Structure formats: structure tokens, C-alpha cells
Amino acid sequence: MAASRTRPLVSRIWRFAWRVAAYLIVGSILWVVAYRFVPPPFTLTMLRDVAGGHSVSKDWMPLSKIDPNMARAAIAAEDVKFCTHHGFDRQAIEAAIKRNARVNAKRRGVLRGGSTISQQTAKNAFLWQGGGYVRKGLEAWFTLLIETIWGKHRIMEVYLNVAETGIATYGVNAGSKHYFGHDASAMSPTEAARMAAVLPLPKKREATIPKGFTRRYGNSIAARIGVVRNDRLDSCLR
């Protein structure tokens, strides 16, 4: 009798679990479809800043109006295979794992990720900052969705508008106004490169008068912007 009562209970639990999973899958797809046409109004990272007492600064600008130097700088700094991969760069991930293993072994240096711009966009638009297997798994799911539903042009547009560019400052347009005193429609290669150099650590780096590593990294990105243009590494955005 006990076994006969257990089977219906287990069956109900499984049906409930499948129903919840179906709702989450459909809900996430609808969420991504909505952001295909509507700018993300807020992100969890922005909410964290608000909870910390900051006033969020953001000013959406369509990719068609953002200076092409900015997208090229982002590709040069973050993801040179952006236009050719399907959301993930296996070689970059493997290289990051090997490098981080050496850093951990020596207990010095900076840990680096192998995330593509697509992965970073999925994280910034839909998820929270930080690590963990759950977050990374959700990031992979949303990356697949935006690659399929949005396409490269929209991915870059959302990335450049929701990425943190300073303390409680989001998007390259708000960042350009903050650092350079003008919007992102006319950025010099140097300005775009400095902005891209800030993106990995926006709360600790600044683009107006960068120093040390940020200055050197910005100069390196600026030198590669021409390579991105000439080699048409940004062809999917043209």
C-alpha cells in the first residue's frame, strides 16, 4: 500500500517540476524576444547600485549612432572573433583556464575570463555579477538565445548600452559624457580605446586620465582598432 501511495506522489512531483521548467524556458524566451525590440529598462547590476545608495546614470543610444570606433575597440579588447563565433570561443576559454591555473599556482596576477561579448551581454542584461555554476549555466542558455533571436548587431547594441562604464554609470553614451564631455556619436580611437580599457573593472579604472596598466592597455587597444577595421573583423555590424 505504501508503495502504491508513493508512486502518485512521485508522479505529481515530476509533473510539477516539468511544468516549472517549461514555464521558465518559455518565460526566458519571451524575455529575450522582448529585449530584441525594447531596450532593457534595468538590470540586476543597476539594482545593486541603487541598493548601495547610488543614482544610476544611463542614456541609451542606438548602435547606428554610436561611433564605429567604440564597437571596434570592444572587439579589439574583448572578442576578436565576435563576428565569426556562435556565442562561445572555445580557444579563449581554454587559454583563460590555463592562464588562471598558473595565476592560482603562483598566487599572484589577475584572473581573466574567456567570455565572449555575447556571453557578457547575456550576463549583463539578464543575470547577476559573480561566478558559480548556476550563473554560468544560465549565462550559456541566454547566450544561445540571444545569438539565435537577436543576432550580432543587436548583441553589440545591448552590450554597449548596458555594460558598466563607471561607478553607477552604464553604457558607452553615459560613459562618454562622464569622461569626455560629449556623447558617444563622435569618439576618437583614443577615447573609444580608453573606454574599452575601463570595461573589465569599471569601478576601479577611469578613462579621463588613465594611469599605469589602464593607460598601457588603452594604447594597445587603440593600436588594434585599425586592424579590426582593415581586416573587417566588425563586418557583421556594417
Short mmCIF file of C-alpha atoms in Angstrom, two decimals:
data_model
loop_
_atom_site.label_atom_id
_atom_site.label_comp_id
_atom_site.label_asym_id
_atom_site.label_seq_id
_atom_site.Cartn_x
_atom_site.Cartn_y
_atom_site.Cartn_z
CA MET A 1 0.00 0.00 0.00
CA ALA A 2 2.81 2.38 0.91
CA ALA A 3 4.46 1.82 -2.46
CA SER A 4 1.19 2.45 -4.29
CA ARG A 5 0.74 5.75 -2.45
CA THR A 6 4.35 6.79 -3.17
CA ARG A 7 4.07 6.37 -6.95
CA PRO A 8 1.32 9.01 -7.41
CA LEU A 9 3.27 11.41 -5.17
CA VAL A 10 6.45 10.98 -7.19
CA SER A 11 4.44 11.37 -10.38
CA ARG A 12 2.93 14.64 -9.13
CA ILE A 13 6.36 15.95 -8.14
CA TRP A 14 7.74 15.16 -11.60
CA ARG A 15 4.78 16.81 -13.32
CA PHE A 16 5.22 19.90 -11.17
CA ALA A 17 8.95 20.03 -11.90
CA TRP A 18 8.39 19.70 -15.65
CA ARG A 19 5.71 22.38 -15.54
CA VAL A 20 8.02 24.78 -13.70
CA ALA A 21 10.84 24.04 -16.16
CA ALA A 22 8.52 24.67 -19.11
CA TYR A 23 7.37 27.99 -17.64
CA LEU A 24 10.99 29.06 -17.07
CA ILE A 25 12.05 28.11 -20.58
CA VAL A 26 9.11 29.83 -22.25
CA GLY A 27 9.46 32.85 -19.95
CA SER A 28 13.15 33.25 -20.73
CA ILE A 29 12.48 33.03 -24.47
CA LEU A 30 9.75 35.68 -24.26
CA TRP A 31 12.08 37.86 -22.18
CA VAL A 32 14.78 37.66 -24.85
CA VAL A 33 12.26 38.33 -27.62
CA ALA A 34 11.06 41.45 -25.78
CA TYR A 35 14.61 42.79 -25.44
CA ARG A 36 15.10 42.22 -29.16
CA PHE A 37 12.89 45.27 -29.68
CA VAL A 38 12.85 47.12 -26.33
CA PRO A 39 15.93 48.48 -24.51
CA PRO A 40 16.44 46.68 -21.18
CA PRO A 41 14.93 49.16 -18.68
CA PHE A 42 17.03 47.97 -15.76
CA THR A 43 19.49 45.22 -14.83
CA LEU A 44 20.33 43.40 -11.61
CA THR A 45 23.70 45.19 -11.56
CA MET A 46 21.90 48.52 -11.67
CA LEU A 47 19.63 47.41 -8.83
CA ARG A 48 22.71 46.59 -6.78
CA ASP A 49 23.99 50.14 -7.26
CA VAL A 50 20.62 51.60 -6.31
CA ALA A 51 20.57 49.41 -3.19
CA GLY A 52 24.02 50.79 -2.37
CA GLY A 53 22.71 54.35 -2.43
CA HIS A 54 23.90 55.34 -5.90
CA SER A 55 21.92 57.14 -8.58
CA VAL A 56 22.23 55.24 -11.84
CA SER A 57 23.29 57.16 -14.94
CA LYS A 58 22.38 55.64 -18.33
CA ASP A 59 21.43 57.03 -21.73
CA TRP A 60 20.52 54.54 -24.46
CA MET A 61 21.94 55.22 -27.91
CA PRO A 62 21.26 53.03 -31.00
CA LEU A 63 24.29 51.27 -32.42
CA SER A 64 23.78 53.14 -35.69
CA LYS A 65 24.54 56.39 -33.86
CA ILE A 66 27.43 55.17 -31.70
CA ASP A 67 30.79 55.93 -33.28
CA PRO A 68 32.08 52.77 -35.05
CA ASN A 69 35.38 53.19 -33.20
CA MET A 70 33.62 52.09 -29.99
CA ALA A 71 32.40 48.76 -31.34
CA ARG A 72 35.80 48.17 -32.93
CA ALA A 73 37.52 48.93 -29.64
CA ALA A 74 35.25 46.47 -27.83
CA ILE A 75 36.02 43.77 -30.39
CA ALA A 76 39.75 44.50 -30.21
CA ALA A 77 39.75 44.35 -26.41
CA GLU A 78 37.21 41.65 -25.63
CA ASP A 79 36.39 39.40 -28.55
CA VAL A 80 38.22 39.47 -31.90
CA LYS A 81 36.13 36.52 -33.14
CA PHE A 82 32.84 38.23 -32.31
CA CYS A 83 31.56 38.20 -35.89
CA THR A 84 32.50 34.56 -36.58
CA HIS A 85 31.69 32.57 -33.43
CA HIS A 86 28.21 31.46 -32.35
CA GLY A 87 28.40 32.80 -28.82
CA PHE A 88 31.37 30.92 -27.41
CA ASP A 89 35.10 30.94 -28.16
CA ARG A 90 36.47 27.58 -27.06
CA GLN A 91 40.10 28.55 -27.61
CA ALA A 92 39.73 31.69 -25.49
CA ILE A 93 38.05 29.70 -22.71
CA GLU A 94 40.78 27.06 -22.73
CA ALA A 95 43.51 29.74 -22.74
CA ALA A 96 41.85 31.52 -19.80
CA ILE A 97 41.62 28.26 -17.82
CA LYS A 98 45.32 27.53 -18.35
CA ARG A 99 46.39 31.08 -17.51
CA ASN A 100 44.24 31.23 -14.37
CA ALA A 101 45.64 27.90 -13.23
CA ARG A 102 49.15 29.39 -13.43
CA VAL A 103 48.00 32.52 -11.59
CA ASN A 104 46.46 30.43 -8.79
CA ALA A 105 49.59 28.31 -8.55
CA LYS A 106 51.83 31.38 -8.20
CA ARG A 107 49.25 33.23 -6.03
CA ARG A 108 49.80 36.43 -7.96
CA GLY A 109 48.48 38.07 -11.09
CA VAL A 110 44.99 38.86 -12.33
CA LEU A 111 42.44 36.17 -13.13
CA ARG A 112 40.94 36.56 -16.58
CA GLY A 113 37.83 35.11 -18.15
CA GLY A 114 37.33 33.72 -21.64
CA SER A 115 33.84 35.16 -22.05
CA THR A 116 32.80 36.50 -25.43
CA ILE A 117 30.90 39.74 -25.89
CA SER A 118 27.78 37.60 -26.37
CA GLN A 119 28.29 35.90 -23.00
CA GLN A 120 28.96 39.22 -21.29
CA THR A 121 25.82 40.70 -22.83
CA ALA A 122 23.73 37.75 -21.62
CA LYS A 123 25.13 38.19 -18.11
CA ASN A 124 24.73 41.96 -18.03
CA ALA A 125 21.21 42.06 -19.46
CA PHE A 126 19.59 39.09 -17.71
CA LEU A 127 21.71 37.88 -14.78
CA TRP A 128 23.87 38.98 -11.90
CA GLN A 129 27.60 39.54 -11.49
CA GLY A 130 29.80 36.90 -9.91
CA GLY A 131 30.59 33.28 -10.56
CA GLY A 132 29.10 29.94 -9.71
CA TYR A 133 27.90 27.04 -11.82
CA VAL A 134 24.26 28.13 -11.74
CA ARG A 135 25.08 31.60 -13.05
CA LYS A 136 27.40 30.21 -15.73
CA GLY A 137 24.80 27.67 -16.81
CA LEU A 138 22.13 30.36 -17.14
CA GLU A 139 24.61 32.56 -18.95
CA ALA A 140 25.20 29.80 -21.52
CA TRP A 141 21.43 29.39 -22.02
CA PHE A 142 20.82 33.11 -22.51
CA THR A 143 23.86 33.33 -24.80
CA LEU A 144 22.35 30.68 -27.07
CA LEU A 145 19.04 32.54 -27.05
CA ILE A 146 20.43 35.97 -27.94
CA GLU A 147 22.67 34.54 -30.65
CA THR A 148 19.62 32.86 -32.17
CA ILE A 149 16.98 35.56 -31.63
CA TRP A 150 18.92 38.82 -31.65
CA GLY A 151 21.87 38.44 -33.98
CA LYS A 152 25.22 40.19 -33.76
CA HIS A 153 24.05 43.74 -34.40
CA ARG A 154 21.57 43.71 -31.51
CA ILE A 155 24.00 41.91 -29.22
CA MET A 156 26.61 44.63 -29.71
CA GLU A 157 23.97 47.35 -29.34
CA VAL A 158 22.76 45.99 -25.99
CA TYR A 159 26.33 45.32 -24.83
CA LEU A 160 27.43 48.89 -25.45
CA ASN A 161 24.35 50.23 -23.69
CA VAL A 162 24.19 48.10 -20.54
CA ALA A 163 27.87 47.46 -19.80
CA GLU A 164 29.08 49.23 -16.68
CA THR A 165 31.42 52.08 -17.66
CA GLY A 166 31.95 53.68 -14.25
CA ILE A 167 30.54 53.82 -10.75
CA ALA A 168 26.74 53.62 -11.29
CA THR A 169 27.33 54.60 -14.93
CA TYR A 170 26.01 52.30 -17.66
CA GLY A 171 26.52 52.31 -21.39
CA VAL A 172 29.16 53.99 -23.51
CA ASN A 173 26.97 57.03 -24.16
CA ALA A 174 26.65 57.90 -20.47
CA GLY A 175 30.30 56.94 -20.02
CA SER A 176 31.44 59.20 -22.84
CA LYS A 177 29.51 62.13 -21.39
CA HIS A 178 31.01 61.44 -17.97
CA TYR A 179 34.62 61.05 -19.08
CA PHE A 180 34.92 63.17 -22.23
CA GLY A 181 32.11 65.70 -22.02
CA HIS A 182 30.30 64.62 -25.19
CA ASP A 183 28.07 61.78 -26.32
CA ALA A 184 29.20 58.56 -27.98
CA SER A 185 28.31 59.59 -31.52
CA ALA A 186 31.76 61.03 -32.20
CA MET A 187 34.50 59.24 -30.28
CA SER A 188 38.13 59.31 -31.30
CA PRO A 189 40.02 56.00 -31.43
CA THR A 190 41.85 57.03 -28.26
CA GLU A 191 38.60 57.76 -26.40
CA ALA A 192 36.99 54.52 -27.55
CA ALA A 193 40.08 52.55 -26.56
CA ARG A 194 40.17 54.12 -23.11
CA MET A 195 36.50 53.29 -22.62
CA ALA A 196 37.12 49.68 -23.65
CA ALA A 197 40.07 49.51 -21.23
CA VAL A 198 37.75 50.54 -18.39
CA LEU A 199 35.07 47.90 -19.08
CA PRO A 200 36.65 44.95 -17.23
CA LEU A 201 36.94 46.91 -13.94
CA PRO A 202 34.73 50.00 -14.28
CA LYS A 203 34.66 50.78 -10.55
CA LYS A 204 38.46 50.79 -10.28
CA ARG A 205 39.57 52.26 -13.61
CA GLU A 206 38.85 55.62 -15.17
CA ALA A 207 39.22 56.83 -18.74
CA THR A 208 39.83 60.58 -18.44
CA ILE A 209 43.48 60.47 -17.41
CA PRO A 210 44.28 56.73 -17.21
CA LYS A 211 47.41 55.64 -15.40
CA GLY A 212 49.63 52.59 -15.33
CA PHE A 213 48.09 49.43 -16.76
CA THR A 214 44.87 51.16 -17.87
CA ARG A 215 46.86 53.68 -19.94
CA ARG A 216 49.07 50.99 -21.49
CA TYR A 217 46.08 48.72 -22.15
CA GLY A 218 44.16 51.60 -23.73
CA ASN A 219 47.09 52.41 -26.02
CA SER A 220 47.26 48.76 -27.07
CA ILE A 221 43.53 48.70 -27.88
CA ALA A 222 43.82 51.96 -29.84
CA ALA A 223 46.54 50.41 -31.98
CA ARG A 224 44.31 47.42 -32.76
CA ILE A 225 41.21 49.43 -33.75
CA GLY A 226 42.66 49.94 -37.23
CA VAL A 227 43.32 46.21 -37.53
CA VAL A 228 39.67 45.47 -36.71
CA ARG A 229 38.56 47.97 -39.36
CA ASN A 230 41.01 46.94 -42.08
CA ASP A 231 40.58 43.19 -41.55
CA ARG A 232 36.79 43.64 -41.37
CA LEU A 233 36.56 41.94 -38.00
CA ASP A 234 33.48 44.09 -37.47
CA SER A 235 31.85 43.05 -40.77
CA CYS A 236 28.72 41.72 -39.03
CA LEU A 237 27.99 45.23 -37.75
CA ARG A 238 28.32 47.09 -41.06
#
